[in-house]
Amino acid sequence: MKVLEINHCNKKFGDNEVLKDISLSVSEGQVVSIIGPSGSGKSTLLRCATLLETMDGGDLVYMGEYAAKADAEGKAVYGDKEALKGIKQHFGLVFQNFNLFPHYSVIRNITEPPILIGKRPKEAVYAEARELLKKMGLADKENAYPHQLSGGQQQRVSIARALAMKPKILFFDEPTSALDPELTGEILKVIKDLAAEHMTMVIVTHEMAFARDVSNHVIFMDGGVIVEEGDPMEIINRPQQERTKAFLSRFRQ
């Protein structure tokens, strides 16, 4: 089953066309990594997919429901507020810089969204949150505050917070870019464990070996277009396009 479909996505900021006729789909249980140089449009594509930015043209579809549908001229027409609210329940997003509420404890950071937005029973949500913290290796940190945690711990809390909403698909926007190499390993292990559990994920990353090892599909973007995509081993180790080869030339296999 297709969890996400993006068809003919276009996006401009002023005269700068940052996404040009991008189409992709993500099936249930699939892990898709998006790689490419800075300014290639990776993060903008993720922001469009998660409704933080609006597309100028194209379709955005979750679980068969249209968040945005192209009209006769190709312009993206978005659903109403109530429809989009329902669609937002389908996905979770883990940011580069954690985005935890500094004045909330770890457990409150995780439980607030499913209680307030998901309208789920407090007792059940707290029990699930504690299980997620155990899974993240943070069972003893539920009453800590973000400033008392390392960057890797904060990112694991933000992953737990996203999972607490029970999303169909989880997006990661360069989840290790704010971390030093030692802490990066912590986060990559968590994502690998999720992949082993068949969590559907889209990951924007600069970690090439990770993209190769954890993904079912890799997309290389440059200049707002998809230059090359396919099997991770083929794209990372044996790219066909010259631009992909140039980008990956410094990657040590």
Coordinates of C-alpha atoms in Angstrom, one line a residue:
M1 CA 0.0 0.0 0.0
K2 CA 1.3 3.5 -0.8
V3 CA 1.5 5.6 2.3
L4 CA 2.7 8.7 0.5
E5 CA 2.5 10.0 -3.1
I6 CA 3.9 13.2 -4.4
N7 CA 3.1 13.9 -8.1
H8 CA 4.7 16.7 -10.1
C9 CA 5.6 18.9 -7.1
N10 CA 6.7 22.4 -8.0
K11 CA 7.8 25.1 -5.5
K12 CA 9.2 28.6 -5.9
F13 CA 10.6 31.1 -3.4
G14 CA 10.2 34.4 -5.4
D15 CA 12.0 33.7 -8.7
N16 CA 14.0 30.8 -7.3
E17 CA 12.5 27.5 -8.4
V18 CA 13.6 25.1 -5.7
L19 CA 11.5 22.0 -6.7
K20 CA 10.9 21.2 -10.3
D21 CA 8.4 18.5 -11.2
I22 CA 9.3 16.1 -8.4
S23 CA 7.4 12.8 -8.2
L24 CA 7.9 10.0 -5.7
S25 CA 6.0 7.4 -3.7
V26 CA 6.6 5.5 -0.5
S27 CA 5.0 2.2 0.2
E28 CA 4.2 0.7 3.6
G29 CA 7.4 -0.5 5.4
Q30 CA 9.7 1.2 2.9
V31 CA 12.7 3.3 4.0
V32 CA 13.6 6.0 1.5
S33 CA 16.7 8.1 1.9
I34 CA 17.1 11.4 0.1
I35 CA 20.7 12.6 -0.5
G36 CA 22.3 15.5 -2.3
P37 CA 24.2 18.7 -1.8
S38 CA 23.1 21.7 0.3
G39 CA 20.6 23.7 -1.6
S40 CA 19.4 20.8 -3.7
G41 CA 15.8 21.0 -2.4
K42 CA 15.9 18.0 0.0
S43 CA 14.6 19.8 3.1
T44 CA 12.1 21.9 1.1
L45 CA 10.6 18.7 -0.3
L46 CA 10.3 17.3 3.2
R47 CA 8.7 20.5 4.4
C48 CA 6.2 20.4 1.5
A49 CA 5.5 16.7 2.4
T50 CA 4.8 17.6 6.0
L51 CA 2.7 20.7 5.2
L52 CA 5.2 23.1 6.7
E53 CA 5.4 24.6 3.2
T54 CA 2.8 24.7 0.5
M55 CA 3.5 23.4 -3.0
D56 CA 2.8 25.7 -5.9
G57 CA 1.8 22.8 -8.1
G58 CA 1.2 19.0 -7.9
D59 CA -0.5 16.5 -5.7
L60 CA 0.2 15.4 -2.2
V61 CA -1.5 12.2 -1.1
Y62 CA -1.5 10.2 2.2
M63 CA -3.1 6.8 2.4
G64 CA -5.2 7.7 -0.7
E65 CA -6.4 11.0 0.8
Y66 CA -5.5 14.2 -1.0
A67 CA -3.8 16.9 1.1
A68 CA -3.4 18.8 -2.1
K69 CA -4.6 18.1 -5.7
A70 CA -3.5 19.8 -8.9
D71 CA -6.3 21.7 -10.7
A72 CA -6.6 21.9 -14.5
E73 CA -3.6 24.4 -14.6
G74 CA -1.5 22.2 -12.4
K75 CA -1.8 24.5 -9.4
A76 CA -1.9 22.7 -6.0
V77 CA -5.2 23.2 -4.3
Y78 CA -5.2 22.2 -0.6
G79 CA -8.0 20.6 1.4
D80 CA -9.8 22.4 4.1
K81 CA -8.5 22.8 7.6
E82 CA -10.4 19.8 9.0
A83 CA -9.2 17.5 6.2
L84 CA -5.6 18.6 6.7
K85 CA -5.9 18.1 10.4
G86 CA -6.9 14.4 9.8
I87 CA -4.1 14.0 7.3
K88 CA -1.5 15.3 9.7
Q89 CA -2.2 12.3 11.9
H90 CA -0.7 10.1 9.3
F91 CA 2.9 11.4 9.6
G92 CA 5.5 12.4 12.2
L93 CA 8.6 14.6 11.7
V94 CA 11.9 14.6 13.5
F95 CA 13.8 17.8 13.1
Q96 CA 17.5 18.6 13.0
N97 CA 17.5 20.5 16.2
F98 CA 15.2 18.4 18.4
N99 CA 12.4 21.1 18.8
L100 CA 11.6 20.0 22.3
F101 CA 9.7 22.3 24.7
P102 CA 12.5 23.4 27.1
H103 CA 10.0 24.0 30.0
Y104 CA 8.4 20.5 29.7
S105 CA 9.9 17.4 31.2
V106 CA 10.8 14.5 28.9
I107 CA 7.6 12.6 29.7
R108 CA 5.4 15.7 29.1
N109 CA 7.2 16.4 25.8
I110 CA 6.2 13.0 24.6
T111 CA 2.7 12.7 26.1
E112 CA 1.3 16.2 25.4
P113 CA 0.7 15.8 21.6
P114 CA -1.3 12.4 21.8
I115 CA -3.3 13.7 24.7
L116 CA -4.1 17.2 23.4
I117 CA -4.1 16.5 19.6
G118 CA -4.9 12.8 19.5
K119 CA -7.5 13.1 22.3
R120 CA -6.3 9.8 23.8
P121 CA -6.6 8.7 27.4
K122 CA -3.9 10.0 29.6
E123 CA -3.1 6.8 31.4
A124 CA -2.7 4.8 28.2
V125 CA -0.5 7.6 26.6
Y126 CA 1.8 7.7 29.7
A127 CA 2.2 3.9 29.7
E128 CA 3.1 4.0 26.0
A129 CA 5.5 6.9 26.5
R130 CA 7.3 5.0 29.2
E131 CA 7.6 2.0 26.8
L132 CA 9.0 4.3 24.1
L133 CA 11.5 5.8 26.6
K134 CA 12.6 2.2 27.5
K135 CA 13.0 1.4 23.8
M136 CA 15.2 4.6 23.4
G137 CA 17.3 3.7 26.4
L138 CA 16.0 6.6 28.4
A139 CA 13.8 4.9 31.0
D140 CA 15.5 6.9 33.8
K141 CA 15.1 10.3 32.1
E142 CA 11.3 10.8 32.1
N143 CA 11.4 13.6 34.7
A144 CA 14.5 15.3 33.3
Y145 CA 14.3 18.5 31.2
P146 CA 15.9 18.9 27.8
H147 CA 18.8 21.1 29.0
Q148 CA 19.8 18.2 31.3
L149 CA 20.2 15.8 28.3
S150 CA 23.0 15.3 25.7
G151 CA 22.1 16.1 22.1
G152 CA 21.8 12.4 21.3
Q153 CA 19.4 12.0 24.2
Q154 CA 17.3 15.0 23.1
Q155 CA 17.1 13.6 19.6
R156 CA 15.9 10.2 21.0
V157 CA 13.2 12.0 23.0
S158 CA 12.1 13.8 19.8
I159 CA 11.9 10.4 18.0
A160 CA 9.9 9.0 20.9
R161 CA 7.6 12.0 20.7
A162 CA 7.0 11.5 17.0
L163 CA 6.3 7.8 17.5
A164 CA 3.8 8.5 20.3
M165 CA 1.4 9.8 17.7
K166 CA 1.5 6.4 16.0
P167 CA 2.2 7.8 12.6
K168 CA 2.0 5.7 9.4
I169 CA 5.2 7.3 8.1
L170 CA 8.1 9.1 9.9
F171 CA 10.2 11.8 8.3
F172 CA 13.7 12.7 9.4
D173 CA 15.3 16.0 8.4
E174 CA 19.1 15.4 8.8
P175 CA 18.6 13.9 12.2
T176 CA 22.3 13.8 13.0
S177 CA 23.5 17.1 11.6
A178 CA 23.5 18.8 15.0
L179 CA 25.4 15.9 16.7
D180 CA 29.0 15.0 17.1
P181 CA 30.1 11.7 15.6
E182 CA 29.8 9.7 18.8
L183 CA 26.2 10.8 19.4
T184 CA 25.4 10.3 15.7
G185 CA 25.9 6.6 16.1
E186 CA 23.2 6.5 18.8
I187 CA 20.6 8.0 16.5
L188 CA 21.5 5.9 13.5
K189 CA 21.1 2.8 15.6
V190 CA 17.6 3.9 16.7
I191 CA 16.6 4.5 13.1
K192 CA 18.1 1.1 12.0
D193 CA 16.1 -0.6 14.8
L194 CA 12.9 1.1 13.5
A195 CA 13.7 0.0 9.9
A196 CA 14.0 -3.6 11.2
E197 CA 10.5 -3.2 12.6
H198 CA 9.3 -2.1 9.2
M199 CA 8.5 1.5 10.1
T200 CA 7.9 3.5 7.0
M201 CA 10.4 6.3 6.8
V202 CA 11.7 9.1 4.6
I203 CA 15.2 10.3 5.7
V204 CA 17.0 13.3 4.4
T205 CA 20.6 12.5 5.4
H206 CA 24.3 13.3 4.6
E207 CA 25.3 9.9 6.1
M208 CA 26.0 8.0 2.9
A209 CA 27.0 4.6 4.4
F210 CA 23.8 4.8 6.6
A211 CA 21.6 5.6 3.6
R212 CA 23.1 2.7 1.7
D213 CA 22.7 0.2 4.6
V214 CA 19.3 1.2 6.0
S215 CA 17.3 2.1 2.9
N216 CA 15.2 0.2 0.4
H217 CA 15.4 3.1 -2.0
V218 CA 17.8 6.1 -2.4
I219 CA 17.0 9.4 -4.2
F220 CA 19.8 11.8 -5.3
M221 CA 18.6 15.4 -5.7
D222 CA 20.4 18.3 -7.2
G223 CA 19.2 21.7 -8.4
G224 CA 15.6 21.0 -7.4
V225 CA 15.2 17.8 -9.5
I226 CA 15.6 14.0 -8.9
V227 CA 18.9 13.2 -10.8
E228 CA 19.0 9.5 -10.0
E229 CA 17.1 7.1 -7.8
G230 CA 17.0 3.4 -7.2
D231 CA 18.6 0.5 -5.2
P232 CA 20.9 1.9 -2.5
M233 CA 23.9 -0.2 -3.4
E234 CA 23.6 0.8 -7.0
I235 CA 23.1 4.5 -6.4
I236 CA 25.8 4.8 -3.6
N237 CA 28.4 2.4 -5.0
R238 CA 27.7 2.4 -8.8
P239 CA 25.9 5.7 -9.7
Q240 CA 25.2 6.2 -13.4
Q241 CA 24.8 9.9 -13.7
E242 CA 27.9 12.2 -13.8
R243 CA 26.4 14.6 -11.2
T244 CA 25.8 11.7 -8.8
K245 CA 29.3 10.4 -9.3
A246 CA 30.8 13.8 -8.6
F247 CA 28.8 14.2 -5.4
L248 CA 29.7 10.7 -4.1
S249 CA 33.4 10.9 -5.3
R250 CA 34.7 11.5 -1.7
F251 CA 32.6 8.8 -0.1
R252 CA 34.8 5.9 1.0
Q253 CA 33.0 2.6 0.5

